[in-house]
Amino acid sequence: MADMDIKERKEILEMYKDFRVTDVRDGMDWCGYHHYGTVHHSIRPLWRTKAIGFARTARYVPFEGPVPMVTGDKYTEWSNWYYGNVCTDNWSKDIIEGDFICLDICGLDVGLLGSNNTLACMNKGAVGFMLNGGGIRDTDEVILEKVPVWSKFVSQPMDQCRIRYCEKDIPIGIGGVAIYPGDLVVADGDGVIVVPQKMIYEVYKYAYQEMKGDKIARRNLYAQGGLPLDDTVDTDTLK
């Protein structure tokens, strides 16, 4: 990510904006990455949407304890300390436009993200979120706010006594894929695929080839079936 300036990031996002996950999967295959890039199908979208961006990574681990033996106002005081010192979100301070937030939370059932902090990240320029556990709660509001999230499941619990921030801007693993800062993340209703930064342009070449062929073929089928054209088919060429 350090080697890519804002202009190049914008150019790449424009190049990939019309691709489906399946187009990118095909492009990866054409480049010899049959075994790599597809995040396990257990990581699913909270609602049917799509997002494309550059991985901004962080890792959390389980909180070792101890659990405080306090309740009520004393618990509120301890909770404020916890969020300021244990379960921080240092990665969120670095967000720039086009970032796809990828958080390794070790499969924990904890609502690290919700309707408040995801929206704050989106306002800074984040385009989507992926977690390898629960990690997302307040989901009715998150969907209403149209925040794109891919996770393994939905969680109810807050963070306290459950999770601890570890580090940011490092390689992480989600769904069997190593994700490095600056890798390109493409997500839609079919799941998520990660393109290594060094392969972005090569994968684009063949993903475009496959997408273009599909759009032309399906336009012909639309015409044969009398279906109205939409933006998923080629609107310029009829063969």
Short mmCIF file of N, CA and C in Angstrom, two decimals, residues 56 89-95 121 124:
data_model
loop_
_atom_site.label_atom_id
_atom_site.label_comp_id
_atom_site.label_asym_id
_atom_site.label_seq_id
_atom_site.Cartn_x
_atom_site.Cartn_y
_atom_site.Cartn_z
N ARG A 56 -7.19 -2.82 4.43
CA ARG A 56 -6.58 -2.23 5.62
C ARG A 56 -6.79 -3.24 6.74
N ASP A 89 -9.25 0.84 18.65
CA ASP A 89 -9.42 0.70 17.19
C ASP A 89 -8.43 1.61 16.47
N ASN A 90 -7.15 1.44 16.79
CA ASN A 90 -6.12 2.31 16.23
C ASN A 90 -6.11 2.32 14.71
N TRP A 91 -6.51 1.22 14.10
CA TRP A 91 -6.54 1.13 12.63
C TRP A 91 -7.50 2.14 12.02
N SER A 92 -8.56 2.48 12.74
CA SER A 92 -9.59 3.37 12.17
C SER A 92 -9.08 4.79 11.98
N LYS A 93 -8.02 5.15 12.68
CA LYS A 93 -7.46 6.50 12.55
C LYS A 93 -6.74 6.68 11.22
N ASP A 94 -6.41 5.59 10.55
CA ASP A 94 -5.60 5.65 9.33
C ASP A 94 -6.42 5.53 8.05
N ILE A 95 -7.72 5.36 8.16
CA ILE A 95 -8.56 5.09 6.99
C ILE A 95 -8.46 6.20 5.95
N CYS A 121 -16.52 4.88 10.03
CA CYS A 121 -15.47 4.47 9.09
C CYS A 121 -15.87 4.77 7.65
N LYS A 124 -15.25 8.21 6.66
CA LYS A 124 -13.83 8.50 6.42
C LYS A 124 -13.36 7.99 5.06
#
